[in-house]
């Protein structure tokens, strides 16, 4: 186990559904991240939280809504998604969000939008 | 130009070969360099972490950083089929977040 746990591992949802992805880290880190990984594309940083405050939002469509209730938990709320949103969604954590520390990843949620 | 460039491969080698994986980058301020390994349908796992220039060895893996050339490498000795995965380089400086390369897919054939 990496210390970062994501649920569910797989999710199939229709375009009108609402669902949430959950991430929990047991490493005592202060920063948490959501990344999107599509086939044959580099990792795309979506959101960054540091001590429960959002510090980065990389022009992500509003149909993705993050929530960080505390430094150990991170959610990604999904609604009215499009088929092109199908991807592997990865959560990561690090000691801080600014340089010098490595990021640890969860196993990801494989999302399919039908 | 992307900030971090990595050949996507696939790179196919026979078992036992020495593998060389590389990344080039454009930001001379990068100081921390990482290699992640990602198996199919899994999240990336940290393999090597180095600071500034030089070499770092861990078992069959050696990470090399050449800051003057803005070039980093990961060498795998005596490659095994279990090394077949996508290898991602990542880097940052003290003031910024991680920047990832696109990953190189490696296939080690028995």
Tab-separated table of C-alpha atoms in Angstrom:
chain	number	residue	atom	x	y	z
A	1	UNK	CA	0.000	0.000	0.000
A	2	UNK	CA	1.243	3.476	-0.853
A	3	UNK	CA	-0.483	5.225	2.021
A	4	UNK	CA	-2.893	6.919	-0.388
A	5	UNK	CA	-6.196	5.099	-0.856
A	6	UNK	CA	-8.728	5.864	-3.575
A	7	UNK	CA	-12.283	4.618	-3.892
A	8	UNK	CA	-13.905	3.380	-5.979
A	9	UNK	CA	-11.290	1.704	-8.167
A	10	UNK	CA	-13.673	1.582	-11.131
A	11	UNK	CA	-16.706	3.704	-11.926
A	12	UNK	CA	-19.098	3.698	-14.853
A	13	UNK	CA	-21.538	6.574	-14.959
A	14	UNK	CA	-24.018	8.083	-17.348
A	15	UNK	CA	-23.757	11.670	-18.493
A	16	UNK	CA	-26.635	12.760	-16.242
A	17	UNK	CA	-25.362	11.039	-13.085
A	18	UNK	CA	-23.717	12.578	-10.052
A	19	UNK	CA	-20.939	10.655	-8.359
A	20	UNK	CA	-17.971	11.323	-6.096
A	21	UNK	CA	-14.432	10.031	-5.974
A	22	UNK	CA	-12.779	9.701	-2.598
A	23	UNK	CA	-9.132	9.880	-1.582
A	24	UNK	CA	-7.603	9.346	1.839
A	25	UNK	CA	-3.955	9.665	2.806
A	26	UNK	CA	-2.377	8.143	5.890
A	27	UNK	CA	1.015	9.816	5.534
A	28	UNK	CA	0.472	12.993	7.544
A	29	UNK	CA	1.006	15.116	4.440
A	30	UNK	CA	-0.237	18.685	4.092
A	31	UNK	CA	-0.848	18.786	0.338
A	32	UNK	CA	-3.223	16.730	-1.795
A	33	UNK	CA	-3.769	16.671	-5.543
A	34	UNK	CA	-6.125	15.453	-8.231
A	35	UNK	CA	-4.602	14.441	-11.569
A	36	UNK	CA	-6.259	13.227	-14.757
A	37	UNK	CA	-4.480	10.653	-16.891
A	38	UNK	CA	-5.906	10.000	-20.352
A	39	UNK	CA	-4.589	7.464	-22.827
A	40	UNK	CA	-1.355	8.604	-24.479
A	41	UNK	CA	-1.362	11.958	-22.668
A	42	UNK	CA	0.815	13.270	-19.843
A	43	UNK	CA	-0.554	13.602	-16.356
A	44	UNK	CA	-2.768	16.675	-16.108
A	45	UNK	CA	-2.846	18.464	-12.782
A	46	UNK	CA	-6.436	19.403	-11.921
A	47	UNK	CA	-6.498	20.680	-8.348
A	48	UNK	CA	-4.105	21.237	-5.466
A	49	UNK	CA	-5.005	21.649	-1.813
A	50	UNK	CA	-2.634	22.727	0.919
A	51	UNK	CA	-3.902	22.451	4.478
A	52	UNK	CA	-7.459	22.190	3.158
A	53	UNK	CA	-7.199	25.355	1.066
A	54	UNK	CA	-7.285	25.197	-2.709
A	55	UNK	CA	-4.079	26.652	-4.119
A	56	UNK	CA	-4.296	25.672	-7.783
A	57	UNK	CA	-7.142	25.226	-10.223
A	58	UNK	CA	-5.872	24.558	-13.716
A	59	UNK	CA	-8.844	25.670	-15.813
A	60	UNK	CA	-10.853	22.585	-15.022
A	61	UNK	CA	-14.510	22.524	-16.189
A	62	UNK	CA	-17.049	23.224	-13.457
A	63	UNK	CA	-18.525	19.734	-13.853
A	64	UNK	CA	-15.568	18.690	-11.654
A	65	UNK	CA	-15.880	20.017	-8.125
A	66	UNK	CA	-13.224	19.254	-5.489
A	67	UNK	CA	-13.722	19.215	-1.745
A	68	UNK	CA	-11.108	18.923	0.990
A	69	UNK	CA	-12.772	18.679	4.423
A	70	UNK	CA	-9.460	18.026	6.206
A	71	UNK	CA	-5.827	17.406	5.350
A	72	UNK	CA	-6.337	13.626	5.112
A	73	UNK	CA	-9.360	13.509	2.805
A	74	UNK	CA	-10.022	14.763	-0.678
A	75	UNK	CA	-13.110	14.333	-2.831
A	76	UNK	CA	-13.860	14.966	-6.476
A	77	UNK	CA	-17.556	15.482	-7.155
A	78	UNK	CA	-18.655	14.712	-10.696
A	79	UNK	CA	-21.823	15.793	-12.488
A	80	UNK	CA	-23.023	15.928	-16.096
A	81	UNK	CA	-19.759	14.539	-17.398
A	82	UNK	CA	-18.910	13.986	-21.045
A	83	UNK	CA	-17.516	10.832	-22.667
A	84	UNK	CA	-14.165	12.590	-23.132
A	85	UNK	CA	-13.898	12.783	-19.337
A	86	UNK	CA	-13.310	9.029	-19.276
A	87	UNK	CA	-9.820	8.586	-17.826
A	88	UNK	CA	-7.818	7.412	-14.842
A	89	UNK	CA	-8.201	9.907	-11.998
A	90	UNK	CA	-5.266	9.883	-9.629
A	91	UNK	CA	-5.008	11.345	-6.179
A	92	UNK	CA	-1.607	12.189	-4.715
A	93	UNK	CA	-0.215	13.718	-1.552
A	94	UNK	CA	3.064	15.316	-0.520
A	95	UNK	CA	4.493	16.886	2.593
A	96	UNK	CA	4.152	20.356	1.080
A	97	UNK	CA	2.975	21.562	-2.295
A	98	UNK	CA	6.098	23.614	-2.944
A	99	UNK	CA	9.314	21.855	-3.995
A	100	UNK	CA	11.634	19.469	-2.278
A	101	UNK	CA	9.213	16.677	-1.467
A	102	UNK	CA	8.033	13.805	-3.584
A	103	UNK	CA	4.410	13.006	-4.373
A	104	UNK	CA	2.845	9.680	-3.470
A	105	UNK	CA	-0.015	8.426	-5.617
A	106	UNK	CA	-3.069	6.323	-5.029
A	107	UNK	CA	-4.038	3.495	-7.349
A	108	UNK	CA	-6.498	5.661	-9.210
A	109	UNK	CA	-10.157	5.488	-10.152
A	110	UNK	CA	-10.808	4.269	-13.685
A	111	UNK	CA	-13.796	6.356	-14.806
A	112	UNK	CA	-15.900	5.517	-17.837
A	113	UNK	CA	-18.617	7.942	-18.919
A	114	UNK	CA	-21.287	6.409	-21.117
B	1	UNK	CA	8.010	23.514	-26.372
B	2	UNK	CA	7.016	21.328	-23.424
B	3	UNK	CA	8.829	22.003	-20.187
B	4	UNK	CA	9.777	18.328	-19.833
B	5	UNK	CA	10.241	16.087	-22.858
B	6	UNK	CA	10.200	12.310	-22.763
B	7	UNK	CA	10.127	9.856	-25.666
B	8	UNK	CA	6.854	7.918	-25.359
B	9	UNK	CA	8.294	4.697	-26.812
B	10	UNK	CA	7.449	1.893	-26.675
B	11	UNK	CA	10.968	0.723	-25.938
B	12	UNK	CA	11.294	-3.031	-26.371
B	13	UNK	CA	14.354	-4.869	-25.032
B	14	UNK	CA	15.279	-8.503	-24.330
B	15	UNK	CA	15.486	-9.744	-20.753
B	16	UNK	CA	18.881	-9.007	-19.213
B	17	UNK	CA	19.523	-5.887	-21.304
B	18	UNK	CA	20.621	-2.563	-19.867
B	19	UNK	CA	17.861	-0.023	-20.325
B	20	UNK	CA	18.387	3.715	-20.614
B	21	UNK	CA	15.423	6.045	-20.154
B	22	UNK	CA	15.833	9.792	-20.575
B	23	UNK	CA	14.190	13.153	-20.117
B	24	UNK	CA	15.206	16.617	-21.222
B	25	UNK	CA	13.925	19.799	-19.682
B	26	UNK	CA	14.021	23.504	-20.358
B	27	UNK	CA	13.757	25.101	-16.899
B	28	UNK	CA	17.260	25.485	-15.482
B	29	UNK	CA	15.775	26.195	-12.031
B	30	UNK	CA	14.711	22.574	-11.534
B	31	UNK	CA	16.646	21.057	-8.640
B	32	UNK	CA	14.713	17.943	-7.588
B	33	UNK	CA	14.322	15.027	-9.944
B	34	UNK	CA	12.203	11.926	-9.650
B	35	UNK	CA	11.425	8.777	-11.558
B	36	UNK	CA	8.087	7.066	-11.172
B	37	UNK	CA	7.108	3.623	-12.427
B	38	UNK	CA	3.523	2.982	-13.434
B	39	UNK	CA	2.189	-0.472	-14.148
B	40	UNK	CA	-0.884	-0.830	-16.331
B	41	UNK	CA	-4.085	0.235	-14.529
B	42	UNK	CA	-2.159	1.305	-11.410
B	43	UNK	CA	-1.041	4.610	-9.939
B	44	UNK	CA	2.577	5.792	-10.344
B	45	UNK	CA	4.990	4.679	-7.631
B	46	UNK	CA	8.119	6.595	-6.710
B	47	UNK	CA	11.261	4.788	-7.852
B	48	UNK	CA	14.123	7.246	-7.453
B	49	UNK	CA	14.515	10.731	-6.006
B	50	UNK	CA	17.616	12.861	-6.502
B	51	UNK	CA	18.642	16.382	-5.719
B	52	UNK	CA	20.809	18.432	-8.086
B	53	UNK	CA	23.444	16.815	-10.307
B	54	UNK	CA	25.134	13.470	-9.939
B	55	UNK	CA	24.280	9.789	-9.709
B	56	UNK	CA	22.198	7.768	-7.310
B	57	UNK	CA	22.088	3.995	-7.263
B	58	UNK	CA	19.480	1.673	-5.776
B	59	UNK	CA	19.842	-1.995	-6.610
B	60	UNK	CA	19.518	-2.443	-10.374
B	61	UNK	CA	18.469	1.189	-10.842
B	62	UNK	CA	20.729	4.214	-11.319
B	63	UNK	CA	19.455	7.758	-11.705
B	64	UNK	CA	21.728	10.308	-13.313
B	65	UNK	CA	21.267	14.070	-13.500
B	66	UNK	CA	23.261	16.375	-15.769
B	67	UNK	CA	22.066	19.886	-15.004
B	68	UNK	CA	24.492	21.504	-17.445
B	69	UNK	CA	22.796	19.626	-20.291
B	70	UNK	CA	19.317	19.684	-18.689
B	71	UNK	CA	19.181	15.938	-19.105
B	72	UNK	CA	18.277	13.144	-16.704
B	73	UNK	CA	18.507	9.404	-17.135
B	74	UNK	CA	17.361	6.232	-15.474
B	75	UNK	CA	19.386	3.091	-16.095
B	76	UNK	CA	18.048	-0.374	-15.375
B	77	UNK	CA	20.593	-3.202	-15.264
B	78	UNK	CA	19.723	-6.845	-15.886
B	79	UNK	CA	16.200	-5.864	-16.952
B	80	UNK	CA	13.384	-8.255	-16.099
B	81	UNK	CA	9.919	-8.782	-17.614
B	82	UNK	CA	8.554	-7.402	-14.336
B	83	UNK	CA	10.203	-4.073	-15.211
B	84	UNK	CA	7.733	-3.691	-18.093
B	85	UNK	CA	5.827	-0.514	-17.245
B	86	UNK	CA	5.613	3.157	-18.088
B	87	UNK	CA	8.366	5.275	-16.558
B	88	UNK	CA	7.614	8.915	-15.778
B	89	UNK	CA	10.184	11.529	-14.968
B	90	UNK	CA	9.182	14.457	-12.774
B	91	UNK	CA	11.011	17.508	-11.491
B	92	UNK	CA	10.622	20.788	-9.650
B	93	UNK	CA	12.461	23.547	-7.847
B	94	UNK	CA	11.873	24.818	-4.339
B	95	UNK	CA	9.193	27.244	-5.411
B	96	UNK	CA	7.078	25.188	-7.764
B	97	UNK	CA	5.102	22.003	-8.030
B	98	UNK	CA	6.030	18.842	-9.834
B	99	UNK	CA	6.207	18.881	-13.618
B	100	UNK	CA	5.868	15.477	-15.260
B	101	UNK	CA	7.143	14.117	-18.525
B	102	UNK	CA	4.717	12.184	-20.707
B	103	UNK	CA	6.190	8.799	-19.786
B	104	UNK	CA	8.109	6.125	-21.695
B	105	UNK	CA	6.554	2.705	-22.095
B	106	UNK	CA	9.089	-0.078	-21.568
B	107	UNK	CA	8.587	-3.705	-22.589
B	108	UNK	CA	11.105	-6.324	-21.468
B	109	UNK	CA	10.654	-9.549	-23.418
B	110	UNK	CA	11.579	-12.929	-21.881
